[in-house]
Amino acid sequence: MKISPKQLCGHRGVAADAPENTLASIRQVRLWGMEWVEIDVQLTQDGVPVVFHDDTLSRCTNGVGRLGETPYAQLAQLDAGGYFDTQYQGERVPTLAAVLAQVAADELHINIEIKTYPETDIPRLCDAVAATLSETEFPLERVLLSSFSLEALAYCQTTMPSVARAILWDVVPEDWQRYQDLATYSIHCHYRGITEVQAKAIKASGLKIKCYTPNHPEEVAHLWEWGVDMMITDAPSNYLGFEPTE
Ligand code: G3P
Ligand code: MG
């Protein structure tokens, strides 16, 4: 089956090509011809929304400690690219505002995953995302808010009712329809976390389905047949069979 870049969403930018959740990684998305990028957002200690996946700094930067206990000025000094490859030394943990500027310039849609950990102040995080969307005047029709946190989604439902939402589940629960109102656009799940019956029922409800993070197309051939709309992948190269161009 021939896959189009329009059926793919870059995960954390294009995490296989460049250090995840950096501007370098996000710039790869347009080069592959994809129209969607997924990123993770959290707050620094002083409340700056930044694009970063883990709650600790050590895997993806040359720093240590917790992101949520680190002031932005300190975070901004850290290298977020050298661990991936020396050519990316000097990449920083980007602010959400910087990412939105890049995404707007590249005319992409953005799936903003509201990343929560047990210590996350969910209203504070969602309010900061809303403020950044407003301050940057990013086109809201190009935004999808997603989260594993039903609390975060419920909060966004109240505070940003016009922005599209997606529920994230590793495994779609049997009673997924109970939570359906928290999603206005799509259900996202692990590519092994959905059954054919569920996929067909979700599609019949009018919601789209996006699966993360299959990096090998042969693992998901059946999902396209079940009606899954999009794969959120680190490795578009494995699907598309061409090299990106400037
Ligand atoms: O949004 C899909 C995917 O990003 C969810 O898991 O851990 O990669 O943020 P994770
Ligand atoms: Mg994510």
Tab-separated table of C-alpha atoms and ligand atoms in Angstrom:
chain	number	residue	atom	x	y	z
A	1	MET	CA	0.000	0.000	0.000
A	2	LYS	CA	1.410	3.360	-1.004
A	3	ILE	CA	1.337	5.836	1.873
A	4	SER	CA	1.120	9.587	1.349
A	5	PRO	CA	2.891	12.051	3.685
A	6	LYS	CA	-0.597	13.416	4.391
A	7	GLN	CA	-1.396	10.167	6.226
A	8	LEU	CA	1.504	10.690	8.636
A	9	CYS	CA	2.139	13.007	11.583
A	10	GLY	CA	5.700	13.668	12.678
A	11	HIS	CA	6.240	12.531	16.283
A	12	ARG	CA	8.120	15.029	18.473
A	13	GLY	CA	9.056	16.691	15.156
A	14	VAL	CA	10.712	13.900	13.236
A	15	ALA	CA	12.374	12.145	16.141
A	16	ALA	CA	14.289	9.648	14.008
A	17	ASP	CA	15.968	12.402	11.984
A	18	ALA	CA	16.841	15.031	14.590
A	19	PRO	CA	16.700	15.515	18.371
A	20	GLU	CA	13.076	15.166	19.459
A	21	ASN	CA	10.954	18.230	20.181
A	22	THR	CA	13.601	20.680	18.948
A	23	LEU	CA	13.156	23.250	16.189
A	24	ALA	CA	15.571	21.199	14.059
A	25	SER	CA	13.281	18.207	14.410
A	26	ILE	CA	10.145	20.205	13.685
A	27	ARG	CA	11.722	21.716	10.558
A	28	GLN	CA	12.044	18.181	9.158
A	29	VAL	CA	8.264	17.733	9.044
A	30	ARG	CA	7.654	20.003	6.080
A	31	LEU	CA	10.632	18.539	4.229
A	32	TRP	CA	8.941	15.149	4.282
A	33	GLY	CA	5.728	16.682	2.959
A	34	MET	CA	3.778	15.947	6.128
A	35	GLU	CA	1.075	18.376	7.224
A	36	TRP	CA	0.940	17.469	10.921
A	37	VAL	CA	3.443	17.598	13.759
A	38	GLU	CA	3.045	16.301	17.308
A	39	ILE	CA	4.931	17.900	20.187
A	40	ASP	CA	4.794	17.665	24.017
A	41	VAL	CA	4.302	20.745	26.172
A	42	GLN	CA	5.172	21.281	29.844
A	43	LEU	CA	5.979	24.235	32.103
A	44	THR	CA	9.290	25.340	33.512
A	45	GLN	CA	9.493	26.188	37.201
A	46	ASP	CA	8.610	29.803	36.402
A	47	GLY	CA	5.701	28.919	34.169
A	48	VAL	CA	7.131	29.141	30.650
A	49	PRO	CA	5.514	26.587	28.319
A	50	VAL	CA	8.294	24.617	26.630
A	51	VAL	CA	8.355	21.674	24.267
A	52	PHE	CA	9.819	18.673	26.046
A	53	HIS	CA	8.712	15.109	26.695
A	54	ASP	CA	10.294	13.821	29.912
A	55	ASP	CA	9.818	15.175	33.427
A	56	THR	CA	13.586	15.013	33.917
A	57	LEU	CA	16.299	16.660	31.851
A	58	SER	CA	18.964	13.987	31.623
A	59	ARG	CA	17.883	11.942	28.586
A	60	CYS	CA	17.496	14.817	26.124
A	61	THR	CA	19.773	17.579	27.431
A	62	ASN	CA	23.152	17.976	29.095
A	63	GLY	CA	21.371	19.043	32.294
A	64	VAL	CA	20.034	17.170	35.294
A	65	GLY	CA	17.032	17.529	37.567
A	66	ARG	CA	13.357	18.099	36.881
A	67	LEU	CA	12.075	20.313	34.114
A	68	GLY	CA	9.324	21.630	36.363
A	69	GLU	CA	11.863	22.688	38.983
A	70	THR	CA	14.131	24.446	36.473
A	71	PRO	CA	13.678	28.165	35.690
A	72	TYR	CA	13.503	28.980	31.998
A	73	ALA	CA	16.692	31.070	32.051
A	74	GLN	CA	18.591	28.019	33.286
A	75	LEU	CA	16.889	25.638	30.842
A	76	ALA	CA	17.743	27.950	27.958
A	77	GLN	CA	21.465	27.400	28.623
A	78	LEU	CA	21.224	23.642	28.150
A	79	ASP	CA	22.153	21.760	25.011
A	80	ALA	CA	19.269	19.662	23.690
A	81	GLY	CA	20.887	18.343	20.528
A	82	GLY	CA	24.405	17.080	21.174
A	83	TYR	CA	23.218	13.858	22.795
A	84	PHE	CA	21.574	12.931	19.466
A	85	ASP	CA	24.408	13.884	17.152
A	86	THR	CA	27.224	16.411	17.326
A	87	GLN	CA	25.794	18.234	14.290
A	88	TYR	CA	22.867	19.261	16.507
A	89	GLN	CA	24.960	20.723	19.316
A	90	GLY	CA	23.493	24.095	20.226
A	91	GLU	CA	19.847	23.094	19.806
A	92	ARG	CA	17.817	24.310	22.755
A	93	VAL	CA	14.642	23.204	24.468
A	94	PRO	CA	12.267	25.459	22.535
A	95	THR	CA	9.476	27.506	23.982
A	96	LEU	CA	5.988	26.677	22.761
A	97	ALA	CA	5.908	30.182	21.258
A	98	ALA	CA	9.036	29.484	19.189
A	99	VAL	CA	7.603	26.183	18.010
A	100	LEU	CA	4.320	27.805	17.025
A	101	ALA	CA	6.235	30.407	14.995
A	102	GLN	CA	8.073	27.632	13.140
A	103	VAL	CA	4.889	25.634	12.599
A	104	ALA	CA	3.065	28.721	11.322
A	105	ALA	CA	5.908	29.503	8.902
A	106	ASP	CA	5.784	25.923	7.623
A	107	GLU	CA	1.963	26.038	7.403
A	108	LEU	CA	1.548	22.852	9.432
A	109	HIS	CA	-1.149	21.603	11.755
A	110	ILE	CA	0.053	21.058	15.316
A	111	ASN	CA	-0.969	18.343	17.731
A	112	ILE	CA	-0.063	19.836	21.109
A	113	GLU	CA	0.171	17.013	23.609
A	114	ILE	CA	-0.465	18.416	27.063
A	115	LYS	CA	2.075	16.286	28.891
A	116	THR	CA	1.214	15.684	32.523
A	117	TYR	CA	3.108	13.951	35.307
A	118	PRO	CA	1.857	13.406	38.868
A	119	GLU	CA	3.300	16.746	39.992
A	120	THR	CA	1.836	18.749	37.061
A	121	ASP	CA	-0.435	21.681	37.905
A	122	ILE	CA	-2.878	20.963	35.090
A	123	PRO	CA	-4.874	24.237	35.124
A	124	ARG	CA	-1.632	26.260	35.177
A	125	LEU	CA	-0.281	24.298	32.200
A	126	CYS	CA	-3.488	24.552	30.166
A	127	ASP	CA	-3.816	28.266	30.939
A	128	ALA	CA	-0.248	28.850	29.756
A	129	VAL	CA	-0.924	26.973	26.513
A	130	ALA	CA	-4.068	29.053	25.955
A	131	ALA	CA	-2.183	32.287	26.661
A	132	THR	CA	0.584	31.353	24.224
A	133	LEU	CA	-1.887	30.459	21.487
A	134	SER	CA	-3.536	33.805	22.024
A	135	GLU	CA	-0.328	35.857	22.221
A	136	THR	CA	1.149	34.263	19.106
A	137	GLU	CA	-2.148	34.574	17.210
A	138	PHE	CA	-1.603	31.052	15.957
A	139	PRO	CA	-4.541	29.959	13.756
A	140	LEU	CA	-6.656	27.850	16.081
A	141	GLU	CA	-8.112	25.804	13.239
A	142	ARG	CA	-4.628	24.305	12.881
A	143	VAL	CA	-4.439	23.240	16.552
A	144	LEU	CA	-5.341	19.905	18.096
A	145	LEU	CA	-4.979	19.583	21.867
A	146	SER	CA	-4.321	16.010	23.004
A	147	SER	CA	-3.641	14.444	26.378
A	148	PHE	CA	-3.623	11.218	28.348
A	149	SER	CA	-5.036	13.358	31.161
A	150	LEU	CA	-8.819	13.422	31.118
A	151	GLU	CA	-8.605	16.235	33.676
A	152	ALA	CA	-6.580	18.330	31.240
A	153	LEU	CA	-9.030	17.657	28.435
A	154	ALA	CA	-11.999	18.550	30.629
A	155	TYR	CA	-10.269	21.767	31.642
A	156	CYS	CA	-9.590	22.662	27.997
A	157	GLN	CA	-13.198	21.825	27.142
A	158	THR	CA	-14.237	24.598	29.535
A	159	THR	CA	-11.523	27.152	28.858
A	160	MET	CA	-10.833	26.659	25.132
A	161	PRO	CA	-14.071	25.125	23.855
A	162	SER	CA	-13.426	26.086	20.242
A	163	VAL	CA	-10.052	24.304	20.006
A	164	ALA	CA	-10.165	20.699	18.776
A	165	ARG	CA	-9.353	17.958	21.268
A	166	ALA	CA	-8.139	14.362	21.136
A	167	ILE	CA	-8.076	11.742	23.885
A	168	LEU	CA	-4.871	9.727	24.169
A	169	TRP	CA	-5.086	6.135	25.337
A	170	ASP	CA	-2.415	3.471	25.256
A	171	VAL	CA	-5.254	0.957	25.008
A	172	VAL	CA	-8.720	2.136	24.028
A	173	PRO	CA	-10.974	1.131	26.939
A	174	GLU	CA	-14.086	-0.936	26.420
A	175	ASP	CA	-16.210	1.979	27.650
A	176	TRP	CA	-14.495	4.624	25.462
A	177	GLN	CA	-17.868	6.110	24.533
A	178	ARG	CA	-18.284	7.343	28.143
A	179	TYR	CA	-15.472	9.816	27.510
A	180	GLN	CA	-16.399	10.723	23.960
A	181	ASP	CA	-17.375	14.324	24.764
A	182	LEU	CA	-13.799	15.075	25.814
A	183	ALA	CA	-12.734	14.484	22.210
A	184	THR	CA	-14.051	16.667	19.421
A	185	TYR	CA	-11.729	15.570	16.636
A	186	SER	CA	-9.956	12.278	17.215
A	187	ILE	CA	-8.977	9.365	19.414
A	188	HIS	CA	-5.270	8.603	19.612
A	189	CYS	CA	-3.947	5.258	20.787
A	190	HIS	CA	-0.978	2.966	20.644
A	191	TYR	CA	-0.972	1.056	17.366
A	192	ARG	CA	-1.464	-2.197	19.288
A	193	GLY	CA	-4.129	-0.662	21.547
A	194	ILE	CA	-7.265	-0.845	19.416
A	195	THR	CA	-9.507	-3.565	18.034
A	196	GLU	CA	-11.201	-3.640	14.656
A	197	VAL	CA	-14.608	-3.348	16.338
A	198	GLN	CA	-13.488	-0.269	18.269
A	199	ALA	CA	-11.912	1.327	15.209
A	200	LYS	CA	-15.090	0.944	13.217
A	201	ALA	CA	-17.240	2.257	16.080
A	202	ILE	CA	-15.016	5.288	16.608
A	203	LYS	CA	-15.115	6.110	12.905
A	204	ALA	CA	-18.898	5.647	12.890
A	205	SER	CA	-19.108	8.187	15.733
A	206	GLY	CA	-17.498	10.786	13.460
A	207	LEU	CA	-14.132	10.904	15.233
A	208	LYS	CA	-10.837	10.264	13.479
A	209	ILE	CA	-8.242	7.790	14.737
A	210	LYS	CA	-4.522	8.407	14.949
A	211	CYS	CA	-2.100	5.739	16.166
A	212	TYR	CA	1.300	6.263	17.762
A	213	THR	CA	4.178	5.429	17.308
A	214	PRO	CA	4.525	2.800	14.604
A	215	ASN	CA	7.843	3.151	12.845
A	216	HIS	CA	7.473	0.112	10.599
A	217	PRO	CA	4.658	0.196	8.031
A	218	GLU	CA	4.295	-3.584	7.925
A	219	GLU	CA	3.043	-3.467	11.542
A	220	VAL	CA	0.071	-1.273	10.674
A	221	ALA	CA	-1.203	-2.443	7.277
A	222	HIS	CA	-4.351	-3.799	8.961
A	223	LEU	CA	-4.999	-0.474	10.712
A	224	TRP	CA	-5.451	1.415	7.466
A	225	GLU	CA	-8.012	-1.227	6.490
A	226	TRP	CA	-9.818	-0.718	9.802
A	227	GLY	CA	-10.170	2.997	9.019
A	228	VAL	CA	-7.311	4.486	11.040
A	229	ASP	CA	-6.655	7.901	9.520
A	230	MET	CA	-3.100	8.712	10.469
A	231	MET	CA	0.072	7.259	11.980
A	232	ILE	CA	2.074	9.438	14.355
A	233	THR	CA	5.593	8.267	13.596
A	234	ASP	CA	9.230	9.026	14.362
A	235	ALA	CA	10.314	7.634	11.006
A	236	PRO	CA	8.440	8.810	7.894
A	237	SER	CA	11.408	7.524	5.894
A	238	ASN	CA	10.244	3.968	6.541
A	239	TYR	CA	6.863	4.713	4.952
A	240	LEU	CA	7.631	7.052	2.103
A	241	GLY	CA	10.627	5.608	0.306
A	242	PHE	CA	12.174	8.932	-0.678
A	243	GLU	CA	14.520	11.438	0.854
A	244	PRO	CA	13.268	14.848	1.985
A	245	THR	CA	14.243	17.903	-0.001
A	246	GLU	CA	14.638	21.575	0.870
B	1	G3P	O1	0.802	11.824	20.964
B	1	G3P	C1	1.206	10.517	20.805
B	1	G3P	C2	2.396	10.170	21.644
B	1	G3P	O2	3.280	11.259	21.645
B	1	G3P	C3	2.046	9.791	23.046
B	1	G3P	O3	3.089	9.290	23.802
B	1	G3P	O4	4.967	9.363	25.350
B	1	G3P	O5	5.383	9.762	22.945
B	1	G3P	O6	4.228	11.475	24.320
B	1	G3P	P1	4.474	10.017	24.111
B	2	MG	MG	3.707	12.972	22.819
